[in-house]
Amino acid sequence: MAQSSIATTGFVIPPGQDPVSVFEKHRAELLRSRLVMNITLIVLFLALLIVSVIISRFYPERLWNGLPRIFEYFGTVMPSLEADKLFEGRAENGKAVPGSLLFWYSDIGKYVRLLFETILMAITATMLGVALAFVLSFPAARNLALTRWSNILARRTAEVFRGVPEIVIALVLVFAVGIGPLAGVIAIAIHTAGALGKLFSEVNENASMRPVEGVRSVGGNWFAEMRFGVVPQVLPNFVSYALLRFEINVRASSIVGFVGAGGIGQELNHTISFYNDDRVMAVLILIVLLVTTIDLISERVRTRLIGRENLI
Amino acid sequence: MLEITQLTKAFGPNKAVDNITLSVPQGQMVGVIGRSGAGKSTLLRMVNRLAEPTDGKILFGGREVTALRGRALYAWRAECAMVFQQFNLVGRMSVINNVLMGRIFHHGFATAMLQIFGPEERALAIRALDRLGMAHTALQRAETLSGGQMQRVAIARALVQQPKLMLADEPIASLDPLNAKVVMDALRTINREDGITVLANLHTLDTARTYCDRIVGLMEGRVVFDGTPDQLTDRQAREIYGAEADDAFSEGVTSTSLRPAQPVRALEGAE
Amino acid sequence: MSDATLQHPRPMQVTASDIADLRQRFPDAFGNRRRQATSALLWTVAIGYLLWSLWYFEFDKLFNFNERATRMFSEFFIWGDMSGWDYVGIYQGLAETIAMAFLGTLLGSIAALLIAFFAARNTMPQPIIRHGVRRFLDLLRGIDSLIWALVFVRAVGLGPLAGVLSIFVSDAGTLSKLYSEAIENVDRKQIEGVRASGASPAKSIRFGYLPQIAPVFISLSLYSFESSVRSATILGIVGAGGIGKVLVDRFRAGFFDQVAFVVINILICVFVLDWLSGKVRAHFIGEKPH
């Protein structure tokens, strides 16, 4: 095996030399250079490991002391359900019976409202972000930009939007526009515009220029070239990327609430910080259900959309 | 009247088109021949302003095409239709919408973007398709068509531009002989019936001889022959084509049994 | 010259009767009413929803932000005196972030190395266990690392330990799934080739499996490290250590110019680490299995 792969990498035997000794020499050189690189990497790796352990104070005894507390904590947030009372309604005094599902999810009305808000946030943010990414993606594509400057400007904008995590944007916006879902929506929309703007522009760069030239040759301006030369080619890809992004945004909108930017995350943060009981688990389960359900639906839609794209 | 004066296009030190001067009267069918890389494509693309000349002028009906900017430039491109070797259609759009692209210049931003075309334009598009025997495919997607069909759709698109001049850049180089004949016949018919000037790059000599009123031979960006097909001797042709001569003489629409210039309608069942 | 030259062009025209005739012959070419209506309805619903949701989210708040906000945005761009800034704290935070991501990914990779074999079809033929493991991994991945961080901060206290654990958990989930897919994609023919030459089971793992999966595993872990660095930068927002903590502290204290500085440093750091990890990946991928 080794022999054949060396032969294919341009291994030439100089005339008048013994092929075996030349081969051995070449092989030894190859092995030595690989060995040097591997040792360097291993040393770097170990150094990084030691430095990391020291910086983050990740010592075995800390981990050892921490582990039982993790299990302890998960024990406290587990619901104490009792099989015989599981489906019991409210008692005469209007209070739910401890041990019943109703008692565990006594705040279900609030949770449902927040889940609804989370989904709306994700949808609106995705729509706004996709629209902005769409606009950015044409000047950001090297083959389509009208001028070099608009290209650079569009690319840099997308990079900055994408580079700053949405929760940091949300933090800033909560300060600016106040606590509530608006900050979350705009933060996620900005991050989406950056992430999709880059992906969309890459799709645009791979588009065939022939239809573009066709539209140019009939007297179409730049907008007509984009609308008819590029968009029909790239739209299916855009739609599938946008749906994938929607899945990601549902996750994002369930956490931006940690900084007060609306959605179910706000409630999770609240319950974890102030209560030490089964309500934490109740909210966590809802978030997991939300995320997995949206993933499943979105996957269905994506597979259905492939093949029938009369959206143009 | 198309007047090209001292037109030059340089890519670095190489001159793709070198000081060409040419005058084409309205209604003429001109075949431009030459080997690959002789500058045929560049010449045509400069007439349509898809390529910018380095030097020289192009005039059409007294208007200086090479000086046009902005909307006047788009107006010129709308007036000067172009047919490409690779058709340059929008594959994922319907045939009729592809043809209607030829009207795009006459629309404002909103109606263009939303593809709102009036009944006259739609009727014009269908008639253009009908002339090329393609009306039955109007609602199909362009990408479902064969190469020959696509080129006919591209010619229909050119027709609805209501052009005065039609450029054809190697229109039959990607087609089989039968489709090549259909396409060349169509160009000839348009030239005869509509009085549209046709300027076609043709790789094969026999096609040019059979269909064109006038042949212009290019070599290394310069005009080395300009005259009627009868004036072009075999020796001159061999010189123009050089090493590619055998190729050019044997390929494409060469069979003498295929006679040109029947109305295209008669060929509807050709596919 | 033939008779056809020197003519005036007569481009195609249509008359009213042509239009009526063609409309009858090709009705659909004049626009399909149903399709137009469907598309108009879709657009109306989408735009209507967008406007309604913006109203629901109180979009108008965007236009009346207060003086504090104006001051904040201006300080993002116009920095004050930079000499008094706590650079040590900032870069310690960055180093802590990278350390958290590194340790979390490393532990996650080690865990994934064990779990993946229970989730791959060819190494775990028992479907009940395999599906159980896979659902468990879905659960780990389904919860964002920031949520894990929140939970772990509550469990083990503030600091980078919670950060490492949260990255460990979400990376273990992601990497186990990816590793198991890599194991399923192993080319059987190569292993049979090794076996046919008389290798023992241990040797067939060493020469059959390992050369095929090791580069893939390393490359997946490196990708995972890149994404972990990104998530680690924000874990401090919930108290799990790293640069996020520095960022939030500066923000709460109103040092907005320092916030901008920290964000720029995060961007540079992420960019450099992506580049480095790409180099290392190229080294392992470029090295063809022998």
Coordinates of C-alpha atoms in Angstrom, one line a residue, chain C residues 42-205:
Chain C
L42 CA -49.3 33.6 -0.2
W43 CA -47.6 37.0 -0.4
T44 CA -50.6 38.7 1.3
V45 CA -50.5 36.2 4.2
A46 CA -46.7 36.4 4.6
I47 CA -46.7 40.2 4.6
G48 CA -49.8 40.4 6.7
Y49 CA -48.3 38.1 9.3
L50 CA -45.1 40.1 9.3
L51 CA -46.9 43.4 9.9
W52 CA -49.1 41.9 12.6
S53 CA -46.2 40.2 14.4
L54 CA -44.2 43.5 14.3
W55 CA -47.2 45.2 15.9
Y56 CA -47.5 42.4 18.4
F57 CA -43.8 42.8 19.3
E58 CA -44.3 46.5 19.8
F59 CA -42.1 47.6 16.9
D60 CA -42.6 51.2 17.7
K61 CA -40.3 50.9 20.7
L62 CA -37.5 50.9 18.2
F63 CA -38.1 54.5 17.4
N64 CA -38.2 56.0 20.8
F65 CA -35.1 54.8 22.6
N66 CA -33.8 57.0 25.3
E67 CA -30.7 59.0 25.9
R68 CA -28.9 56.1 27.6
A69 CA -29.3 54.0 24.4
T70 CA -28.0 56.9 22.3
R71 CA -25.0 57.2 24.6
M72 CA -24.4 53.5 24.4
F73 CA -24.4 53.4 20.6
S74 CA -22.1 56.4 20.4
E75 CA -19.7 54.9 22.9
F76 CA -19.5 51.7 20.9
F77 CA -17.7 53.7 18.2
I78 CA -16.1 56.6 20.1
W79 CA -13.8 55.1 22.7
G80 CA -12.7 57.0 25.8
D81 CA -9.3 56.8 27.6
M82 CA -8.0 53.3 26.9
S83 CA -5.1 53.4 29.4
G84 CA -7.2 52.5 32.5
W85 CA -8.8 49.4 31.0
D86 CA -8.3 46.1 32.7
Y87 CA -6.6 44.3 29.9
V88 CA -5.4 41.5 32.1
G89 CA -9.0 40.7 33.0
I90 CA -10.1 40.8 29.4
Y91 CA -7.4 38.5 28.0
Q92 CA -7.7 36.2 31.0
G93 CA -11.4 35.9 30.1
L94 CA -10.5 35.1 26.5
A95 CA -7.9 32.5 27.6
E96 CA -10.5 31.0 30.0
T97 CA -13.0 30.8 27.1
I98 CA -10.5 28.9 24.9
A99 CA -9.6 26.6 27.8
M100 CA -13.2 25.8 28.5
A101 CA -13.9 25.1 24.8
F102 CA -10.7 22.9 24.6
L103 CA -11.4 20.9 27.7
G104 CA -15.1 20.5 26.9
T105 CA -14.4 19.3 23.4
L106 CA -11.7 17.0 24.5
L107 CA -13.9 15.4 27.2
G108 CA -16.8 15.3 24.8
S109 CA -14.6 13.6 22.2
I110 CA -13.5 10.9 24.7
A111 CA -17.1 10.3 25.7
A112 CA -18.2 10.2 22.1
L113 CA -15.5 7.7 21.3
L114 CA -17.2 5.3 23.7
I115 CA -20.9 6.2 23.0
A116 CA -20.6 6.2 19.2
F117 CA -20.1 2.5 19.0
F118 CA -23.4 2.0 20.8
A119 CA -25.2 4.2 18.3
A120 CA -23.7 2.8 15.0
R121 CA -25.7 0.2 13.1
N122 CA -22.7 -2.0 12.3
T123 CA -21.2 -2.1 15.8
M124 CA -24.5 -2.3 17.8
P125 CA -26.8 -4.7 16.1
Q126 CA -29.3 -4.6 19.0
P127 CA -31.8 -2.0 17.8
I128 CA -33.4 -1.3 21.2
I129 CA -30.1 -0.2 22.8
R130 CA -29.1 1.7 19.6
H131 CA -32.3 3.6 19.4
G132 CA -32.3 4.3 23.1
V133 CA -28.7 5.7 22.9
R134 CA -29.7 7.8 19.8
R135 CA -32.7 9.4 21.5
F136 CA -30.6 10.2 24.5
L137 CA -28.1 11.9 22.2
D138 CA -30.9 13.8 20.6
L139 CA -31.9 15.0 24.0
L140 CA -28.3 16.2 24.8
R141 CA -28.1 18.0 21.5
G142 CA -31.7 19.4 21.7
I143 CA -30.8 21.5 24.7
D144 CA -28.7 24.5 23.9
S145 CA -25.3 24.7 25.6
L146 CA -26.4 28.0 27.2
I147 CA -29.2 26.1 28.9
W148 CA -26.9 23.4 30.1
A149 CA -24.6 26.2 31.4
L150 CA -27.5 27.7 33.4
V151 CA -28.3 24.3 34.9
F152 CA -24.7 23.5 35.7
V153 CA -24.1 26.9 37.3
R154 CA -27.0 26.2 39.6
A155 CA -25.6 22.7 40.3
V156 CA -21.8 23.3 40.7
G157 CA -21.7 27.0 41.3
L158 CA -20.4 30.0 39.2
G159 CA -17.2 29.6 37.3
P160 CA -15.6 27.9 34.3
L161 CA -16.3 24.4 35.7
A162 CA -20.0 24.8 34.7
G163 CA -18.8 26.0 31.3
V164 CA -16.6 23.0 30.7
L165 CA -19.4 20.7 31.7
S166 CA -22.0 22.3 29.5
I167 CA -19.7 22.2 26.5
F168 CA -18.8 18.6 27.3
V169 CA -22.5 17.6 27.4
S170 CA -23.5 19.2 24.2
D171 CA -20.3 18.2 22.4
A172 CA -20.7 14.6 23.6
G173 CA -24.2 14.6 22.1
T174 CA -23.1 16.1 18.7
L175 CA -19.9 14.2 18.3
S176 CA -21.4 10.8 19.3
K177 CA -23.9 11.2 16.5
L178 CA -21.3 12.3 14.0
Y179 CA -18.8 9.7 15.0
S180 CA -21.4 6.9 14.8
E181 CA -22.2 8.0 11.3
A182 CA -18.5 7.9 10.4
I183 CA -18.3 4.4 11.8
E184 CA -21.3 3.3 9.7
N185 CA -19.6 4.7 6.6
V186 CA -16.5 2.5 7.1
D187 CA -15.6 0.7 4.0
R188 CA -16.0 -3.1 4.7
K189 CA -13.8 -4.1 1.8
Q190 CA -10.7 -2.6 3.4
I191 CA -11.2 -4.4 6.6
E192 CA -11.8 -7.7 4.8
G193 CA -8.6 -7.0 2.9
V194 CA -6.7 -6.7 6.2
R195 CA -8.4 -9.8 7.6
A196 CA -7.7 -11.8 4.5
S197 CA -4.0 -11.2 4.9
G198 CA -4.2 -13.0 8.3
A199 CA -4.6 -10.2 10.8
S200 CA -5.9 -10.8 14.3
P201 CA -9.1 -8.9 15.4
A202 CA -6.9 -6.4 17.3
K203 CA -4.8 -5.9 14.2
S204 CA -7.8 -5.6 11.9
I205 CA -9.0 -2.8 14.1

